[in-house]
Coordinates of C-alpha atoms in Angstrom, one line a residue:
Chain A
X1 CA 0.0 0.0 0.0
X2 CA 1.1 3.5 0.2
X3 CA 2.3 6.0 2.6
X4 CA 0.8 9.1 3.3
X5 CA 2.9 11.8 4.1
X6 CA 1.2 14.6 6.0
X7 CA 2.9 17.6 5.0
X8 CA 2.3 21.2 6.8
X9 CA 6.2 22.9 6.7
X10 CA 9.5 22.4 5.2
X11 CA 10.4 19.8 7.6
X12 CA 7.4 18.0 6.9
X13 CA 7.7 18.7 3.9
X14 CA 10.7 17.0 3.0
X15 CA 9.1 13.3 4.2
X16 CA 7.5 13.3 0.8
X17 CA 10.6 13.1 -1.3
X18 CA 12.3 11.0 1.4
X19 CA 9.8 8.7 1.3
X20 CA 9.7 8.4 -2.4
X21 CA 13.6 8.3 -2.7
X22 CA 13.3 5.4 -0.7
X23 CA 11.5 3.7 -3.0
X24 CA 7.7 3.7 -1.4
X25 CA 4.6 4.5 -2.9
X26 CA 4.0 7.8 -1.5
X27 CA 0.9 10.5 -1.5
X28 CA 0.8 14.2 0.2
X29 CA -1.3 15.3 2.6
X30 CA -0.4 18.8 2.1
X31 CA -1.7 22.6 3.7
X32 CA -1.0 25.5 3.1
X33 CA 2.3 26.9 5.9
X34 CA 1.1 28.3 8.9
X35 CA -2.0 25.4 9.0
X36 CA -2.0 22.2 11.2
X37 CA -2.8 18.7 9.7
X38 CA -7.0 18.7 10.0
X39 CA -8.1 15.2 11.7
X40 CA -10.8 15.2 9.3
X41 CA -8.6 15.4 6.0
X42 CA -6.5 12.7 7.7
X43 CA -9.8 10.6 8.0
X44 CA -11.0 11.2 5.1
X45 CA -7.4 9.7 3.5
X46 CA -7.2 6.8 5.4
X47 CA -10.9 6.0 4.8
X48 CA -9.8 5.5 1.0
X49 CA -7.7 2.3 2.6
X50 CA -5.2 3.4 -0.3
X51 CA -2.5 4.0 2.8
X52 CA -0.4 1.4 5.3
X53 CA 1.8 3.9 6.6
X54 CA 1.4 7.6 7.7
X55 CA 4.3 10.2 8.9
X56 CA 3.6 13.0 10.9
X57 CA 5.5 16.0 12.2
X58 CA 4.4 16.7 15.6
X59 CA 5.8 20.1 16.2
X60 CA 6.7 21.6 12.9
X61 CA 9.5 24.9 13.3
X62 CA 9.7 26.3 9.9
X63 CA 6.1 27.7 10.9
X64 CA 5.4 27.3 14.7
X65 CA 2.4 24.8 14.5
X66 CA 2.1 22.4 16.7
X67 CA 0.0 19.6 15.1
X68 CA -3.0 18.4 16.9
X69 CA -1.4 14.9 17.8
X70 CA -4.4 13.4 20.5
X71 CA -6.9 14.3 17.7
X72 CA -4.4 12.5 15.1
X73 CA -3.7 10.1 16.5
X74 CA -7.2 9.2 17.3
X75 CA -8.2 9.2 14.1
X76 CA -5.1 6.3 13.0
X77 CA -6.0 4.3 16.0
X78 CA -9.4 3.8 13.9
X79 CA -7.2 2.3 10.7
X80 CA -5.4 -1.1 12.7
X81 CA -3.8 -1.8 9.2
X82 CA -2.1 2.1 9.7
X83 CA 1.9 2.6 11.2
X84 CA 1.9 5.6 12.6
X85 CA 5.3 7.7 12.4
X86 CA 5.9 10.6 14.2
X87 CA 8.5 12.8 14.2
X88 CA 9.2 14.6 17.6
X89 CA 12.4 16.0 17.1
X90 CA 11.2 19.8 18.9
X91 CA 8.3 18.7 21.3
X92 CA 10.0 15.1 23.0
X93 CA 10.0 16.4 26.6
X94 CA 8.5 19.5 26.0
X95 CA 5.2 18.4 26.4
X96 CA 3.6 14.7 27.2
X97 CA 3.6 12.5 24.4
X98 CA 2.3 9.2 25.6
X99 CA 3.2 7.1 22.5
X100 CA 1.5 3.6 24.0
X101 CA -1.9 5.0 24.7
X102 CA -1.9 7.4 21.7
X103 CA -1.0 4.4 19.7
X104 CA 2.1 5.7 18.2
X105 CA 4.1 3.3 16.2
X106 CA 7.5 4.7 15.6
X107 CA 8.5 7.5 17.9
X108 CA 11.7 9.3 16.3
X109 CA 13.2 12.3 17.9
X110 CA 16.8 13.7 17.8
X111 CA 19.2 15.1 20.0
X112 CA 19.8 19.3 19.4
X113 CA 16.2 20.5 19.6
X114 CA 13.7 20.0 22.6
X115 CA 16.6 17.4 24.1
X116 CA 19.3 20.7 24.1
X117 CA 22.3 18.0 23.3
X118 CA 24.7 18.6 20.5
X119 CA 23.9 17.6 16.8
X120 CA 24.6 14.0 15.5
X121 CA 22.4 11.3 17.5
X122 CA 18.3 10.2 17.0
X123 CA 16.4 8.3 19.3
X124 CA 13.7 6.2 18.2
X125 CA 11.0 3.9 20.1
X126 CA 9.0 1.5 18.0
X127 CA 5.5 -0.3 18.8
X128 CA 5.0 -4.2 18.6
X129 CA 3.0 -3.9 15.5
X130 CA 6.0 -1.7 13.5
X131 CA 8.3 -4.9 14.7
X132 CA 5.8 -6.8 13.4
X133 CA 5.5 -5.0 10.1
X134 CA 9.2 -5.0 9.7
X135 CA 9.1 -8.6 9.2
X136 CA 7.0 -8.5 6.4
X137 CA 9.2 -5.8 4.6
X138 CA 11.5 -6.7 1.9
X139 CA 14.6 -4.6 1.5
X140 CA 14.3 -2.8 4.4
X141 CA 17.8 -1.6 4.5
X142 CA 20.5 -2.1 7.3
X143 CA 21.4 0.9 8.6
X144 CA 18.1 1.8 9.8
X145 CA 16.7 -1.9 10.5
X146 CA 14.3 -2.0 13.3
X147 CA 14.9 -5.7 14.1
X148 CA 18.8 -5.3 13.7
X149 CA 18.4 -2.7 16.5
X150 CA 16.2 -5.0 18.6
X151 CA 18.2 -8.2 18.2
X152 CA 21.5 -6.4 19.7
X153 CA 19.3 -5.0 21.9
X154 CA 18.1 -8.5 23.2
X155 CA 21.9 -9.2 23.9
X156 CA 22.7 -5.8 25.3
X157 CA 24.6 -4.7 22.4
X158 CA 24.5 -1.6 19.8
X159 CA 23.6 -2.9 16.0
X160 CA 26.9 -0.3 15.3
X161 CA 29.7 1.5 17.2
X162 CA 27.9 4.5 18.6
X163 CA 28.8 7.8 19.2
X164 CA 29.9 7.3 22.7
X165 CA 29.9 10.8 23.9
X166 CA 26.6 11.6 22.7
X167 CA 25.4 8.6 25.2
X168 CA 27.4 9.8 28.0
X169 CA 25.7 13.2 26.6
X170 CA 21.9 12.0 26.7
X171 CA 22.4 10.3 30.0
X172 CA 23.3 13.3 31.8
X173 CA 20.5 15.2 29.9
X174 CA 18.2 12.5 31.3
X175 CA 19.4 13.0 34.5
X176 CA 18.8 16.7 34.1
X177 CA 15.2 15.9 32.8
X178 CA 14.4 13.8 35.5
X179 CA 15.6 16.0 38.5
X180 CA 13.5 18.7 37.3
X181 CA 10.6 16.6 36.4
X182 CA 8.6 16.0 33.6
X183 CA 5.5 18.0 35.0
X184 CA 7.7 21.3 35.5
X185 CA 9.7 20.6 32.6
X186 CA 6.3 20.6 30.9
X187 CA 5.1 23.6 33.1
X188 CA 8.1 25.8 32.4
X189 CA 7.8 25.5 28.2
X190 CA 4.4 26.6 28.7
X191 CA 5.6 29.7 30.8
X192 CA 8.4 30.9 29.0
X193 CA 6.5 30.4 25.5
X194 CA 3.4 32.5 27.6
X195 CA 6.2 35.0 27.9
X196 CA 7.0 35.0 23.8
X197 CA 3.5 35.1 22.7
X198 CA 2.7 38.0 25.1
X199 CA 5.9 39.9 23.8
X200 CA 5.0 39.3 20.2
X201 CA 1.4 40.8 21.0
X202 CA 2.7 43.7 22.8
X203 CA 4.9 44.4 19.9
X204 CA 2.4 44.6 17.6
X205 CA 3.8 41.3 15.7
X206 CA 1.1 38.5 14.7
X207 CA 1.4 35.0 14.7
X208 CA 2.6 32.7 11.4
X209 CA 0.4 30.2 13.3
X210 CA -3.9 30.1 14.3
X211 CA -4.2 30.4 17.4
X212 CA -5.1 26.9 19.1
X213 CA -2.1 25.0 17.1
X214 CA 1.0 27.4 18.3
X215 CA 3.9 25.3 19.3
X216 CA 4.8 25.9 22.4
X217 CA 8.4 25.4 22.1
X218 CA 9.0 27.5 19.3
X219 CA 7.1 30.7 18.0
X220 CA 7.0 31.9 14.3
X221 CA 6.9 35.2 14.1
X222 CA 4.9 36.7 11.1
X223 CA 6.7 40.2 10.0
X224 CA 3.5 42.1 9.6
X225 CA 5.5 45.2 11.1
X226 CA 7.9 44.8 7.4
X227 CA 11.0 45.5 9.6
X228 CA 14.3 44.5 8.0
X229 CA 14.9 40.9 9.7
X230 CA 18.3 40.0 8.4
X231 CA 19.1 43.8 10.1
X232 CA 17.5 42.9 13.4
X233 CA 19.6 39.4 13.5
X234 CA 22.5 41.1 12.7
X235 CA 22.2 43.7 15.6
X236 CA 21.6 41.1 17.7
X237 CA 24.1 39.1 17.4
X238 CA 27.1 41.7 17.1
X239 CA 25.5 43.8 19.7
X240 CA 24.8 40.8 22.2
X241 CA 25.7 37.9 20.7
X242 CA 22.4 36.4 20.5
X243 CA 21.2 34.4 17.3
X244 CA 17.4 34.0 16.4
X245 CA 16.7 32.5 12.9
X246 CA 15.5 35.0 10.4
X247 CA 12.6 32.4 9.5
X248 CA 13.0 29.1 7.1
X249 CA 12.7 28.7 3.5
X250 CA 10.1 30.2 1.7
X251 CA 9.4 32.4 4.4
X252 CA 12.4 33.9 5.1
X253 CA 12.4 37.4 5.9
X254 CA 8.4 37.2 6.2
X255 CA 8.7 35.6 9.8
X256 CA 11.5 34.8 12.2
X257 CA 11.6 32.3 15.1
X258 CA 12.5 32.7 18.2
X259 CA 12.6 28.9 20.5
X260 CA 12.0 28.4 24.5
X261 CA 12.7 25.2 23.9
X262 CA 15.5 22.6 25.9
X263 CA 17.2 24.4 28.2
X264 CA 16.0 28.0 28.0
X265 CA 14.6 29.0 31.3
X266 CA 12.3 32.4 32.0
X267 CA 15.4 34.4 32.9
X268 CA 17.2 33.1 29.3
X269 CA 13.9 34.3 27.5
X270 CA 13.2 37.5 29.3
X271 CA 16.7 38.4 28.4
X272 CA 16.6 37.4 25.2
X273 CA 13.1 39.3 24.4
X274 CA 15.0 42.3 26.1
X275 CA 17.7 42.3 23.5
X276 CA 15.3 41.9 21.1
X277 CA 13.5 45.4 22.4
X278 CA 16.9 47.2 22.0
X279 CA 17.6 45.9 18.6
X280 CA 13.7 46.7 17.2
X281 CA 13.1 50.0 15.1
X282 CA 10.8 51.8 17.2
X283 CA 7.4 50.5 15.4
Chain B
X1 CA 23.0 -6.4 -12.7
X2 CA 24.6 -8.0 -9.2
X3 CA 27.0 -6.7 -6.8
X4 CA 30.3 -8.9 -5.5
X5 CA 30.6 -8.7 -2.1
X6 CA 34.4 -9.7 -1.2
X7 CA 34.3 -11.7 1.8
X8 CA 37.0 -12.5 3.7
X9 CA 36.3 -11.8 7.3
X10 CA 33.9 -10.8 10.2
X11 CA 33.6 -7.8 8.6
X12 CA 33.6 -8.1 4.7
X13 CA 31.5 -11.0 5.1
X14 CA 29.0 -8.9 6.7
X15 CA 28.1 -6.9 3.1
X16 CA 26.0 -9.3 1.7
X17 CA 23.5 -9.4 4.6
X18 CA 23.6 -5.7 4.2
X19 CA 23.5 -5.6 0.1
X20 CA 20.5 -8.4 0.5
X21 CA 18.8 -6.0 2.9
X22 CA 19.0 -3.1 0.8
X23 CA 17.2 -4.9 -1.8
X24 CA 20.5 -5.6 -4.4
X25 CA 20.9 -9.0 -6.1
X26 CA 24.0 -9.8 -4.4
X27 CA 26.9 -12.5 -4.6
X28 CA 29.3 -13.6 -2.2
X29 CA 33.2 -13.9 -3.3
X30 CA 34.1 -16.0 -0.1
X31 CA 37.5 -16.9 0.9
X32 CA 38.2 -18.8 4.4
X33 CA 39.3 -16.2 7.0
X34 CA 42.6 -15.6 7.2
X35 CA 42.9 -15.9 3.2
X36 CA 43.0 -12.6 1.1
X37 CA 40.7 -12.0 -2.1
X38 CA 42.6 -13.1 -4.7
X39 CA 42.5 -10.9 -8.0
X40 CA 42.4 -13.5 -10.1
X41 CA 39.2 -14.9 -8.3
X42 CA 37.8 -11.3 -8.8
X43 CA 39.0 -11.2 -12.4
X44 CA 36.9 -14.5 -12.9
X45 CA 34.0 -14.0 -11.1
X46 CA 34.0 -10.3 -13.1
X47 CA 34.4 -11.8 -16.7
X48 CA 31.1 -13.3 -16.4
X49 CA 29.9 -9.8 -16.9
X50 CA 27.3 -10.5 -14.0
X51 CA 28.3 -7.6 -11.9
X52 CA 28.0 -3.8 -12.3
X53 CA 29.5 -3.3 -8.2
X54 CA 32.2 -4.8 -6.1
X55 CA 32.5 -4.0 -2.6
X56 CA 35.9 -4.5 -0.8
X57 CA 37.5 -4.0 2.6
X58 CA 40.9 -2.9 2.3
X59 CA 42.1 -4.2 6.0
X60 CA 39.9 -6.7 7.2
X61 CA 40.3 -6.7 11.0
X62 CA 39.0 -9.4 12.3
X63 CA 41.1 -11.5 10.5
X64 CA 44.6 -9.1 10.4
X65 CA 44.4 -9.4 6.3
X66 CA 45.1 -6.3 4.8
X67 CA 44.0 -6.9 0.9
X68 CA 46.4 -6.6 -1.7
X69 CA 44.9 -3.2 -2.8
X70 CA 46.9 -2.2 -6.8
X71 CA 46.0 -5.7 -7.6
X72 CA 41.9 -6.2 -7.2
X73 CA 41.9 -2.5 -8.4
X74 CA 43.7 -3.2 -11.5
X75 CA 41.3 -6.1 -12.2
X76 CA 38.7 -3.8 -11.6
X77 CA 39.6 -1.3 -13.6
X78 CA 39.5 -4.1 -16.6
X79 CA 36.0 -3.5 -16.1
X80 CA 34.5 0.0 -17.0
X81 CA 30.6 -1.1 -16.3
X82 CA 31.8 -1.8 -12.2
X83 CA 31.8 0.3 -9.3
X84 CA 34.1 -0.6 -7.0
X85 CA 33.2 0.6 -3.4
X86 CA 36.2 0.4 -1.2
X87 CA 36.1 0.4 3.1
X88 CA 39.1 1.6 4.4
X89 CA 38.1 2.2 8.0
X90 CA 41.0 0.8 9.5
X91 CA 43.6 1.8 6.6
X92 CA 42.7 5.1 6.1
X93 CA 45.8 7.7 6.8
X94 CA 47.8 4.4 7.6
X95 CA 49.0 3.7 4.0
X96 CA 49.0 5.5 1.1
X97 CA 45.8 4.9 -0.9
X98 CA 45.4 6.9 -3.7
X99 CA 41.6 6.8 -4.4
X100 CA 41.7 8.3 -7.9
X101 CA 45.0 6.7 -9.9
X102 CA 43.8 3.2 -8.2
X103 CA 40.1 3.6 -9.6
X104 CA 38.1 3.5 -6.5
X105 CA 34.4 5.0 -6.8
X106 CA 33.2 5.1 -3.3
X107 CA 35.9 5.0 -0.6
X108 CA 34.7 4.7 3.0
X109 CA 36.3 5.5 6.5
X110 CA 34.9 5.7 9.5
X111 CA 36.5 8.0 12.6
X112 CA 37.4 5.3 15.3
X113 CA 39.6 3.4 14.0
X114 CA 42.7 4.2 11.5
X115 CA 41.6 8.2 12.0
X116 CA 41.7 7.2 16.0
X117 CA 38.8 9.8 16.6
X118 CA 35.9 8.7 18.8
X119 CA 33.2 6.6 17.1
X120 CA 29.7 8.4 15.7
X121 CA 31.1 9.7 12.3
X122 CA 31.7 8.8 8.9
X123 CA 33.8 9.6 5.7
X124 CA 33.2 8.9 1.9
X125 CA 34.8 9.9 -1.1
X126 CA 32.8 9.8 -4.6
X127 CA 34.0 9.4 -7.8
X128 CA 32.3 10.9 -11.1
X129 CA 31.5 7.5 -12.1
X130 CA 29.7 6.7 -8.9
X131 CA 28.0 9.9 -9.0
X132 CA 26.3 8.8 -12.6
X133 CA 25.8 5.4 -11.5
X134 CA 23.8 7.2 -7.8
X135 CA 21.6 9.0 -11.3
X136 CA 20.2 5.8 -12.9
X137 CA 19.4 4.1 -9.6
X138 CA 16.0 4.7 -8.2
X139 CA 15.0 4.3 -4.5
X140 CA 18.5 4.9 -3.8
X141 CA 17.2 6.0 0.2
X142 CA 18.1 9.6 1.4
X143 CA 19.8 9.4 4.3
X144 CA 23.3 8.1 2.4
X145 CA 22.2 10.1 -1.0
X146 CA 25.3 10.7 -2.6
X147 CA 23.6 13.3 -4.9
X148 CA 21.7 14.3 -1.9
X149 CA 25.3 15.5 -0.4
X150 CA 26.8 16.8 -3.6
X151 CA 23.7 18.9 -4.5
X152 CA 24.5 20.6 -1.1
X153 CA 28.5 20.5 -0.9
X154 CA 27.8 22.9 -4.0
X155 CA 25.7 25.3 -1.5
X156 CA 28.5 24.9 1.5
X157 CA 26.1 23.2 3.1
X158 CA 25.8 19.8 5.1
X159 CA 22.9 18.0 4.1
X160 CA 21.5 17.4 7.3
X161 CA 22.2 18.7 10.6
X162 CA 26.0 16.7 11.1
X163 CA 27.6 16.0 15.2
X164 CA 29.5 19.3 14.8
X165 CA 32.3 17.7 17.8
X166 CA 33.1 15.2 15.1
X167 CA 33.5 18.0 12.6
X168 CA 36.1 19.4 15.1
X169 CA 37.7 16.7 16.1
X170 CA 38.3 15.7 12.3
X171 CA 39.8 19.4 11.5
X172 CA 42.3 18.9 14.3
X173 CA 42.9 15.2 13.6
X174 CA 43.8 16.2 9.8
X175 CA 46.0 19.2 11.4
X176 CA 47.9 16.3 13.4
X177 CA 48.7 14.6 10.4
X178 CA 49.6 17.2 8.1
X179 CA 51.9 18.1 11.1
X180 CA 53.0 14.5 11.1
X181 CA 53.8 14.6 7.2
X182 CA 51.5 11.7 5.6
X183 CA 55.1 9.5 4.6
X184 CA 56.2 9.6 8.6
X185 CA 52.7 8.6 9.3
X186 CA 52.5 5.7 7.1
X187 CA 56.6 5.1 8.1
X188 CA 55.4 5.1 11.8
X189 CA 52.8 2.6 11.1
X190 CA 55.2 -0.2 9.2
X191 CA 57.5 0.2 12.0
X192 CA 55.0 -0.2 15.2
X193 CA 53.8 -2.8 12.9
X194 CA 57.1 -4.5 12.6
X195 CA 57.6 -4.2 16.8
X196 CA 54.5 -6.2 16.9
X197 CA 55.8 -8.9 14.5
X198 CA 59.2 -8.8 16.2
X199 CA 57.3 -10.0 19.3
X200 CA 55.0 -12.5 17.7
X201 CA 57.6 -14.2 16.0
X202 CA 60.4 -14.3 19.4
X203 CA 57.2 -15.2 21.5
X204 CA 56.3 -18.7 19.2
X205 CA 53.6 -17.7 18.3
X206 CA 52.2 -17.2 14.8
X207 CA 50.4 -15.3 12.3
X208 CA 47.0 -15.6 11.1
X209 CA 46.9 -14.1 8.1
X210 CA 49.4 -15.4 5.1
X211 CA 52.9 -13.4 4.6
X212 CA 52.8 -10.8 2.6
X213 CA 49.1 -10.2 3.2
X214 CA 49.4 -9.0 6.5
X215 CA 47.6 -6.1 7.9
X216 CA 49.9 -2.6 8.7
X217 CA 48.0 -1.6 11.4
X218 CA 46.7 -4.8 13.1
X219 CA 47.9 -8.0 14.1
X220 CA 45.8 -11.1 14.4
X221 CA 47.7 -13.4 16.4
X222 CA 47.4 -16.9 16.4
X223 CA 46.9 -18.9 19.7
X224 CA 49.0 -21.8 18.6
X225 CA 50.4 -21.9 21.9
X226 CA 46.7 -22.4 23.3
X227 CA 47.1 -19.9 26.3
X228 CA 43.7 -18.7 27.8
X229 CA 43.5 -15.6 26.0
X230 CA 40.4 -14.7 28.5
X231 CA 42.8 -15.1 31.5
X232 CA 45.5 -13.1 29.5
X233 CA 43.0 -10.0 28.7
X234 CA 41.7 -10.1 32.3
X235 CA 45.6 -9.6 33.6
X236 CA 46.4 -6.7 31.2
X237 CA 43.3 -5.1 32.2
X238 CA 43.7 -5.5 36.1
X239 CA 47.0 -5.0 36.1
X240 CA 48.2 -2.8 33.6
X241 CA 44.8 -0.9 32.4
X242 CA 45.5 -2.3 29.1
X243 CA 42.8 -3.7 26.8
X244 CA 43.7 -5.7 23.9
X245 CA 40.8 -7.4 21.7
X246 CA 40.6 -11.2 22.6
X247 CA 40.2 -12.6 18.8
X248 CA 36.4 -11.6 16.8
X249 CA 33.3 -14.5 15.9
X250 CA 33.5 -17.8 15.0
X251 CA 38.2 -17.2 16.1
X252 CA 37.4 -15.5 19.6
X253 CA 39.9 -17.4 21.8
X254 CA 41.7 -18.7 19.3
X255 CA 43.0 -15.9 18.3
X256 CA 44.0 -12.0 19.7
X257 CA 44.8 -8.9 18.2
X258 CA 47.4 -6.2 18.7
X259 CA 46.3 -3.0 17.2
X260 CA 49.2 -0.4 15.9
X261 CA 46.9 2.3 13.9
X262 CA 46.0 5.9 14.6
X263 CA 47.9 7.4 17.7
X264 CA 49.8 4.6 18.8
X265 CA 53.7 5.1 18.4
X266 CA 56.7 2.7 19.2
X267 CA 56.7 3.9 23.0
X268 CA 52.7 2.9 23.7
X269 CA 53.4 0.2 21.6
X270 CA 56.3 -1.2 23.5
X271 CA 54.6 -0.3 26.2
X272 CA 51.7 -3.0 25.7
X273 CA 54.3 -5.7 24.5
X274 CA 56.1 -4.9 27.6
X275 CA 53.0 -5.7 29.5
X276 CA 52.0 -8.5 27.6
X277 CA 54.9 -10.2 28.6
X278 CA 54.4 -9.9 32.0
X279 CA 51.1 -11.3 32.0
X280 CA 51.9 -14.3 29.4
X281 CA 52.3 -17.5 30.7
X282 CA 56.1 -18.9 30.6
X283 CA 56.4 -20.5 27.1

């Protein structure tokens, strides 16, 4: 069957292509930047039992939406014949994502966004019925091989030689994670991207994303003051050595982004929303 | 058209799971461990016009047999239809291999072992051939795109987000050996390599790999004098915080391995024979 790739962003985006270079039968569920994936488009395309496989981005950052995943997710737990993959790479430990009970399949998430760890690991959980629907797919690959991973796993091992440092690297982090707690962990994203949106309002900025489906890790700005953003990240960064992204892709220049996510506490984000202030024209 | 996996090792021999997995139509060119591929195997087994790709590993560690290289490249070359995709993990820097005059298309390294970097990194070489070849092959997968790379090597760009340490660690690495002058590196490697065989040959025991196919930067030691390699490892270790590698699969035990690649220089390396001797049984 084919997969459907639910495509809201440039990261999102991007799984059609991937998909398709890898040699699967692949369909878009595409809207327009600055929209979430609609649970009702999504039910309506699995309805058509044309799809096996769907991908998902949770939290997408080239446009600050945070895709309604309970509602999604909901929707795939309707379809048994459906592997869910979702992509978490800017929400894992931001906010709860219980992948059992939402019925997630393959859980994939990396290292240098919401985890705050340096560039060059992913983590991935997968569900018994992805295991199971492994088994039943031909050329697979290695490198990526769910049941590789699991049979070294069985014996303790790594299916490769790891990046050692990025496992000393993620245990510390989990260490981190756990001493603060999930519940504040969660509690403080929501505060400090509280104190993002209310700057952006005050400012007289708008949001890239509707209201309801704002990420709350990572806020796209939309640039409906027209102020010169490569300026304003240039200012920044020579005046106090702060870097925001001047927005992604297509939007560039139209938006920019500013993240509370990882590591960045209230004081980190005040500050940083301060710096901002001196670096604005005056609107 | 098939791909020749060269097999003559833990290592090599794993390629043709891998090939199989990734969906190729691929044959075995099996030698019994310890044996190097011989090029006029290769030159047979290519004649049948049955191949369009040969993969090879330069030093096959598990079994101290470093290929004979200008030979099974010069076969190759007989062929203009094959790519010939070379791993040189544990060669790389080591010896001289001269990736264009010899032919190779895809040349592979890896950081941990020859480049003596820590593990999580990777590092390929493409020729122009490859590169057309990577054109007329669909569902070629993303993640190891070779066009995918080149498309944004033309930008300056990685194409995806790489471990940047790795990317550090590799600039100063390269810095070290340019310092070192690549002839004194490869001159430092035949003589640590020769220390080692000093001591295997004044020891009793023997080699497992043939003369003249032995590897430059690795010694797989026969246990003909049936000590308990286990018991041998465990007294290094405890006593002189030395780990050496107690023989890989199906020769574990029967076998051990003295490593001479990357940083190691005639002090560490008579350092560790030092040592060994003081944990070896009396002959």
């Amino acid at each position: 069957k084919r997969v459907l790739n639910c495509m809201c962003g440039a990261f999102s985006d991007k799984w059609l292509d991937v998909s398709r270079r890898c040699g699967k039968n692949a369909e878009p569920l595409q809207v327009p930047w600055g929209k979430h994936i609609d649970p009702q488009q999504l039910d309506a395309a699995l309805a058509t039992g044309a799809f096996d496989a769907v991908t998902l981005i949770h939290n997408e950052t080239s446009t600050g939406v945070m895709n309604p995943l309970e509602e999604l997710c909901a929707v795939a737990r309707r379809y048994p014949e459906v592997v869910l993959i979702v992509d978490t790479v800017s929400s894992f430990s931001a906010v709860p994502i219980p992948m059992d009970e939402l019925g997630i399949d393959v859980l994939l998430t990396g290292s240098q966004k919401a985890l705050a760890l340096p560039p060059g690991f992913s983590l991935f959980s997968v569900s018994e019925k992805a295991f199971v629907r492994a088994m039943q797919q031909a050329d697979r690959g290695y490198y990526f091989d769910f049941l590789e991973f699991k049979k070294n796993q069985d014996i303790d091992m790594t299916p490769t030689t790891p990046s050692i440092a990025h496992i000393n690297a993620l245990q510390s982090k989990l260490d981190d994670i756990f001493g603060e707690g999930l519940t504040n962990r969660y509690e403080r994203h929501r505060r400090t991207n509280a104190r993002v949106h209310d700057w952006v309002r005050r400012r007289g900025f708008e949001f890239f994303a509707d209201e309801s489906y704002r990420s709350v890790t990572l806020t796209c700005v939309k640039n409906n003051r027209g102020i010169d953003v490569a300026d304003l990240m240039k200012r920044l960064r020579v005046k106090h050595h702060l870097v925001i992204d001047g927005g992604y892709g297509k939007i560039k220049g139209e938006t920019f982004r500013l993240s509370n996510m990882g590591d960045e506490t209230e004081q980190t984000v005040s500050h940083l929303l301060a710096c901002l202030d001196d670096c604005l024209p005056p609107s």
